[in-house]
PDB file of C-alpha atoms in Angstrom:
ATOM      1  CA  LYS A   1       2.122  15.633   5.786  1.00  0.00           C
ATOM      2  CA  ILE A   2       3.527  13.568   8.821  1.00  0.00           C
ATOM      3  CA  GLN A   3       0.706  12.911  11.344  1.00  0.00           C
ATOM      4  CA  LYS A   4       2.734  11.182  14.092  1.00  0.00           C
ATOM      5  CA  GLN A   5       6.017   9.351  14.709  1.00  0.00           C
ATOM      6  CA  ALA A   6       6.586   6.239  16.840  1.00  0.00           C
ATOM      7  CA  GLU A   7       8.734   3.466  17.774  1.00  0.00           C
ATOM      8  CA  THR A   8       7.382   0.003  18.020  1.00  0.00           C
ATOM      9  CA  ASN A   9       9.277  -3.180  18.685  1.00  0.00           C
ATOM     10  CA  GLY A  10      12.685  -0.680  17.921  1.00  0.00           C
ATOM     11  CA  TYR A  11      11.090  -0.092  14.328  1.00  0.00           C
ATOM     12  CA  SER A  12      10.537   3.501  13.757  1.00  0.00           C
ATOM     13  CA  GLN A  13       7.237   4.491  12.651  1.00  0.00           C
ATOM     14  CA  GLU A  14       5.597   7.641  10.768  1.00  0.00           C
ATOM     15  CA  GLU A  15       2.181   7.962   9.370  1.00  0.00           C
ATOM     16  CA  PHE A  16       1.523  10.064   6.583  1.00  0.00           C
ATOM     17  CA  ILE A  17      -1.343  11.401   4.544  1.00  0.00           C
ATOM     18  CA  TYR A  18      -0.658  10.088   1.020  1.00  0.00           C
ATOM     19  CA  GLY A  19      -3.601  11.714  -0.622  1.00  0.00           C
ATOM     20  CA  ARG A  20      -7.369  12.827   0.141  1.00  0.00           C
ATOM     21  CA  LYS A  21     -10.799  12.247  -1.209  1.00  0.00           C
ATOM     22  CA  ASP A  22     -14.285  13.233  -0.372  1.00  0.00           C
ATOM     23  CA  GLY A  23     -13.011  15.158   2.629  1.00  0.00           C
ATOM     24  CA  VAL A  24     -11.283  11.940   3.681  1.00  0.00           C
ATOM     25  CA  ALA A  25      -7.476  11.612   4.476  1.00  0.00           C
ATOM     26  CA  LEU A  26      -5.972   8.449   2.855  1.00  0.00           C
ATOM     27  CA  THR A  27      -3.195   7.329   5.366  1.00  0.00           C
ATOM     28  CA  MET A  28       0.028   5.122   5.329  1.00  0.00           C
ATOM     29  CA  VAL A  29       2.512   4.130   8.072  1.00  0.00           C
ATOM     30  CA  CYS A  30       6.085   3.866   6.884  1.00  0.00           C
ATOM     31  CA  ILE A  31       8.104   1.687   9.312  1.00  0.00           C
ATOM     32  CA  LYS A  32      11.799   1.708   8.983  1.00  0.00           C
ATOM     33  CA  PRO A  33      13.736  -1.449   9.795  1.00  0.00           C
ATOM     34  CA  LYS A  34      16.169  -1.101  12.623  1.00  0.00           C
ATOM     35  CA  VAL A  35      18.876  -3.183  10.682  1.00  0.00           C
ATOM     36  CA  LYS A  36      20.629  -1.661   7.815  1.00  0.00           C
ATOM     37  CA  SER A  37      18.154  -0.660   5.264  1.00  0.00           C
ATOM     38  CA  ASN A  38      18.648  -2.545   1.789  1.00  0.00           C
ATOM     39  CA  GLY A  39      17.110   0.556   0.063  1.00  0.00           C
ATOM     40  CA  LYS A  40      13.986  -1.407  -1.126  1.00  0.00           C
ATOM     41  CA  GLY A  41      10.446  -0.344  -0.145  1.00  0.00           C
ATOM     42  CA  ILE A  42       7.367  -2.492   0.061  1.00  0.00           C
ATOM     43  CA  ILE A  43       3.772  -1.418  -0.097  1.00  0.00           C
ATOM     44  CA  TYR A  44       1.672  -3.731   2.309  1.00  0.00           C
ATOM     45  CA  VAL A  45      -1.796  -3.321   1.692  1.00  0.00           C
ATOM     46  CA  ILE A  46      -4.103  -3.358   4.513  1.00  0.00           C
ATOM     47  CA  SER A  47      -7.019  -5.129   3.340  1.00  0.00           C
ATOM     48  CA  GLY A  48      -9.630  -7.660   4.812  1.00  0.00           C
ATOM     49  CA  SER A  49     -12.735  -8.213   2.648  1.00  0.00           C
ATOM     50  CA  TRP A  50     -11.899  -5.011   0.888  1.00  0.00           C
ATOM     51  CA  PHE A  51     -12.090  -3.200   4.194  1.00  0.00           C
ATOM     52  CA  SER A  52      -9.230  -1.281   5.273  1.00  0.00           C
ATOM     53  CA  SER A  53      -8.309   0.347   8.738  1.00  0.00           C
ATOM     54  CA  TYR A  54      -5.595   1.256  10.886  1.00  0.00           C
ATOM     55  CA  ASN A  55      -6.277  -1.974  13.112  1.00  0.00           C
ATOM     56  CA  GLY A  56      -5.219  -4.067  10.267  1.00  0.00           C
ATOM     57  CA  ILE A  57      -1.519  -2.803  10.430  1.00  0.00           C
ATOM     58  CA  GLU A  58      -1.531  -4.618  13.937  1.00  0.00           C
ATOM     59  CA  MET A  59      -2.956  -7.476  13.014  1.00  0.00           C
ATOM     60  CA  GLN A  60      -0.203  -7.786  10.130  1.00  0.00           C
ATOM     61  CA  THR A  61       2.847  -6.758  12.226  1.00  0.00           C
ATOM     62  CA  SER A  62       4.353 -10.451  12.264  1.00  0.00           C
ATOM     63  CA  ALA A  63       4.548 -10.422   8.596  1.00  0.00           C
ATOM     64  CA  ALA A  64       6.017  -7.097   8.233  1.00  0.00           C
ATOM     65  CA  GLU A  65       8.749  -7.762  10.619  1.00  0.00           C
ATOM     66  CA  GLN A  66       9.852 -10.486   8.303  1.00  0.00           C
ATOM     67  CA  TYR A  67      10.734  -8.180   5.904  1.00  0.00           C
ATOM     68  CA  LEU A  68      11.928  -5.437   8.252  1.00  0.00           C
ATOM     69  CA  ALA A  69      14.562  -7.875   9.431  1.00  0.00           C
ATOM     70  CA  ARG A  70      15.980  -8.159   5.959  1.00  0.00           C
ATOM     71  CA  GLY A  71      16.262  -4.250   5.770  1.00  0.00           C
ATOM     72  CA  TYR A  72      13.339  -3.358   3.657  1.00  0.00           C
ATOM     73  CA  THR A  73      11.030  -0.292   4.602  1.00  0.00           C
ATOM     74  CA  VAL A  74       7.392  -1.482   4.912  1.00  0.00           C
ATOM     75  CA  PHE A  75       4.495   1.202   3.771  1.00  0.00           C
ATOM     76  CA  ALA A  76       1.422  -0.390   5.374  1.00  0.00           C
ATOM     77  CA  VAL A  77      -1.358   1.349   2.920  1.00  0.00           C
ATOM     78  CA  MET A  78      -5.002   1.824   4.040  1.00  0.00           C
ATOM     79  CA  HIS A  79      -7.335   2.497   0.962  1.00  0.00           C
ATOM     80  CA  GLY A  80     -11.015   3.923   1.122  1.00  0.00           C
ATOM     81  CA  SER A  81     -13.365   0.820   2.300  1.00  0.00           C
ATOM     82  CA  GLN A  82     -16.658  -0.572   1.381  1.00  0.00           C
ATOM     83  CA  PRO A  83     -19.250   0.098   1.691  1.00  0.00           C
ATOM     84  CA  ARG A  84     -18.720   3.685   0.524  1.00  0.00           C
ATOM     85  CA  TYR A  85     -16.056   3.047  -2.060  1.00  0.00           C
ATOM     86  CA  ALA A  86     -15.820   0.035  -4.090  1.00  0.00           C
ATOM     87  CA  ILE A  87     -12.778  -2.000  -5.082  1.00  0.00           C
ATOM     88  CA  PRO A  88     -11.954   0.280  -8.420  1.00  0.00           C
ATOM     89  CA  ASP A  89     -11.783   3.000  -6.115  1.00  0.00           C
ATOM     90  CA  ALA A  90      -9.429   0.916  -3.728  1.00  0.00           C
ATOM     91  CA  VAL A  91      -6.946   0.249  -6.882  1.00  0.00           C
ATOM     92  CA  SER A  92      -7.199   4.249  -7.360  1.00  0.00           C
ATOM     93  CA  ASP A  93      -6.080   4.644  -3.661  1.00  0.00           C
ATOM     94  CA  ILE A  94      -3.303   2.412  -3.882  1.00  0.00           C
ATOM     95  CA  LYS A  95      -1.707   3.409  -7.168  1.00  0.00           C
ATOM     96  CA  ARG A  96      -1.925   6.753  -5.584  1.00  0.00           C
ATOM     97  CA  ALA A  97       0.007   5.414  -2.539  1.00  0.00           C
ATOM     98  CA  VAL A  98       2.614   3.641  -4.773  1.00  0.00           C
ATOM     99  CA  ARG A  99       3.115   7.157  -6.511  1.00  0.00           C
ATOM    100  CA  TYR A 100       3.533   8.882  -3.277  1.00  0.00           C
ATOM    101  CA  VAL A 101       6.221   6.383  -2.046  1.00  0.00           C
ATOM    102  CA  ARG A 102       8.134   6.639  -5.509  1.00  0.00           C
ATOM    103  CA  TYR A 103       7.799  10.631  -5.479  1.00  0.00           C
ATOM    104  CA  ASN A 104       9.247  10.696  -1.777  1.00  0.00           C
ATOM    105  CA  ALA A 105      11.741   7.811  -2.311  1.00  0.00           C
ATOM    106  CA  VAL A 106      14.744   9.902  -1.221  1.00  0.00           C
ATOM    107  CA  ARG A 107      12.882  11.188   1.986  1.00  0.00           C
ATOM    108  CA  PHE A 108      12.204   7.567   2.711  1.00  0.00           C
ATOM    109  CA  GLY A 109      15.674   6.329   1.783  1.00  0.00           C
ATOM    110  CA  ILE A 110      14.877   3.956  -0.856  1.00  0.00           C
ATOM    111  CA  ASP A 111      15.313   3.390  -4.389  1.00  0.00           C
ATOM    112  CA  PRO A 112      12.162   4.411  -6.702  1.00  0.00           C
ATOM    113  CA  ASP A 113      12.917   1.465  -8.877  1.00  0.00           C
ATOM    114  CA  HIS A 114      12.609  -1.140  -6.354  1.00  0.00           C
ATOM    115  CA  ILE A 115       9.072  -0.930  -4.991  1.00  0.00           C
ATOM    116  CA  GLY A 116       7.123  -4.022  -4.428  1.00  0.00           C
ATOM    117  CA  ILE A 117       3.741  -4.704  -2.946  1.00  0.00           C
ATOM    118  CA  THR A 118       2.205  -7.558  -1.109  1.00  0.00           C
ATOM    119  CA  GLY A 119      -1.036  -8.217   0.800  1.00  0.00           C
ATOM    120  CA  THR A 120      -3.147 -11.143   2.107  1.00  0.00           C
ATOM    121  CA  SER A 121      -6.736 -11.716   1.033  1.00  0.00           C
ATOM    122  CA  ALA A 122      -8.432  -8.871  -0.287  1.00  0.00           C
ATOM    123  CA  GLY A 123      -4.955  -7.148   0.240  1.00  0.00           C
ATOM    124  CA  GLY A 124      -3.611  -9.593  -2.099  1.00  0.00           C
ATOM    125  CA  HIS A 125      -6.128  -9.294  -4.893  1.00  0.00           C
ATOM    126  CA  LEU A 126      -5.812  -5.462  -4.535  1.00  0.00           C
ATOM    127  CA  SER A 127      -1.780  -6.294  -5.011  1.00  0.00           C
ATOM    128  CA  LEU A 128      -2.525  -8.240  -7.976  1.00  0.00           C
ATOM    129  CA  VAL A 129      -4.746  -5.638  -9.835  1.00  0.00           C
ATOM    130  CA  ILE A 130      -1.989  -3.337  -9.120  1.00  0.00           C
ATOM    131  CA  ALA A 131       0.994  -5.053 -10.275  1.00  0.00           C
ATOM    132  CA  THR A 132      -0.857  -6.183 -13.650  1.00  0.00           C
ATOM    133  CA  ALA A 133      -2.700  -2.565 -14.027  1.00  0.00           C
ATOM    134  CA  ASP A 134      -1.678  -0.169 -17.023  1.00  0.00           C
ATOM    135  CA  ASP A 135       0.589   2.322 -16.028  1.00  0.00           C
ATOM    136  CA  LYS A 136      -1.178   5.619 -17.386  1.00  0.00           C
ATOM    137  CA  ILE A 137       0.802   8.744 -16.088  1.00  0.00           C
ATOM    138  CA  ASN A 138      -0.423  12.207 -16.182  1.00  0.00           C
ATOM    139  CA  ALA A 139       2.484  14.103 -17.200  1.00  0.00           C
ATOM    140  CA  THR A 140       0.351  17.480 -17.113  1.00  0.00           C
ATOM    141  CA  ALA A 141      -1.319  16.646 -13.549  1.00  0.00           C
ATOM    142  CA  SER A 142      -1.243  19.740 -11.341  1.00  0.00           C
ATOM    143  CA  ASP A 143      -0.070  17.412  -8.413  1.00  0.00           C
ATOM    144  CA  PRO A 144       3.600  16.303  -8.971  1.00  0.00           C
ATOM    145  CA  VAL A 145       2.926  12.936  -7.465  1.00  0.00           C
ATOM    146  CA  ASP A 146       0.612  12.159 -10.026  1.00  0.00           C
ATOM    147  CA  ARG A 147       3.203  12.787 -12.741  1.00  0.00           C
ATOM    148  CA  VAL A 148       5.034   9.547 -11.579  1.00  0.00           C
ATOM    149  CA  SER A 149       4.748   6.006 -12.301  1.00  0.00           C
ATOM    150  CA  ALA A 150       2.516   3.722 -10.266  1.00  0.00           C
ATOM    151  CA  ARG A 151       4.426   0.570 -11.506  1.00  0.00           C
ATOM    152  CA  VAL A 152       5.670  -1.966  -8.902  1.00  0.00           C
ATOM    153  CA  GLN A 153       8.725  -3.919  -9.632  1.00  0.00           C
ATOM    154  CA  ALA A 154       7.764  -7.118  -7.279  1.00  0.00           C
ATOM    155  CA  ILE A 155       4.650  -8.874  -6.063  1.00  0.00           C
ATOM    156  CA  ALA A 156       4.371 -11.486  -3.499  1.00  0.00           C
ATOM    157  CA  VAL A 157       0.649 -12.120  -2.220  1.00  0.00           C
ATOM    158  CA  LEU A 158      -0.784 -14.820   0.230  1.00  0.00           C
ATOM    159  CA  PHE A 159      -4.125 -16.423  -0.509  1.00  0.00           C
ATOM    160  CA  PRO A 160      -5.665 -13.727  -2.848  1.00  0.00           C
ATOM    161  CA  PRO A 161      -9.478 -14.214  -4.131  1.00  0.00           C
ATOM    162  CA  THR A 162      -8.711 -14.692  -7.876  1.00  0.00           C
ATOM    163  CA  ASP A 163     -11.965 -16.294  -9.133  1.00  0.00           C
ATOM    164  CA  LEU A 164     -14.666 -13.775  -8.200  1.00  0.00           C
ATOM    165  CA  LEU A 165     -16.943 -15.130 -11.062  1.00  0.00           C
ATOM    166  CA  ASN A 166     -17.534 -18.319  -9.010  1.00  0.00           C
ATOM    167  CA  TRP A 167     -16.957 -16.846  -5.550  1.00  0.00           C
ATOM    168  CA  GLY A 168     -18.128 -19.525  -3.179  1.00  0.00           C
ATOM    169  CA  GLY A 169     -18.713 -22.249  -5.568  1.00  0.00           C
ATOM    170  CA  PRO A 170     -19.505 -23.128  -9.044  1.00  0.00           C
ATOM    171  CA  GLY A 171     -22.083 -20.681 -11.056  1.00  0.00           C
ATOM    172  CA  LEU A 172     -22.263 -18.686  -7.975  1.00  0.00           C
ATOM    173  CA  ASN A 173     -21.815 -15.103  -8.904  1.00  0.00           C
ATOM    174  CA  PHE A 174     -21.657 -12.181  -6.717  1.00  0.00           C
TER     175      PHE A 174
END
């Protein structure tokens, strides 16, 4: 499922399709560090206003470079976006991405028990949801990716919205 390979700023970069829904490919970009890998992976949720696109990866490059410089492998994950898909759909997509990374951990050169998640703004909100969600595993799924855990071992987020009931001010409900 490799789409393309590139080298950016000396880091190796590969695009993968981690799933499909409604005829749409769900993609992620695996960025490997140029320093020796520490064997740990970070899911970087690319999302602003719960909209995710390939352009968001370029906007988050400086943050990802901090992780890459320390030996982490970064997975920039894009999810189905609004208006077609709602937040619960994005959560399902990101859980699928975590499972895909864990299932392919040997291929990516990471430890499947050392996967963290991060994001900013809506990406941070979705990361919090993933980190605190249940971890129901479908042991009888036909797709082997769906038979592994979507649990992450670490989370670090920046400015996530957390009070959606009072978004925009007390008493304003969206």
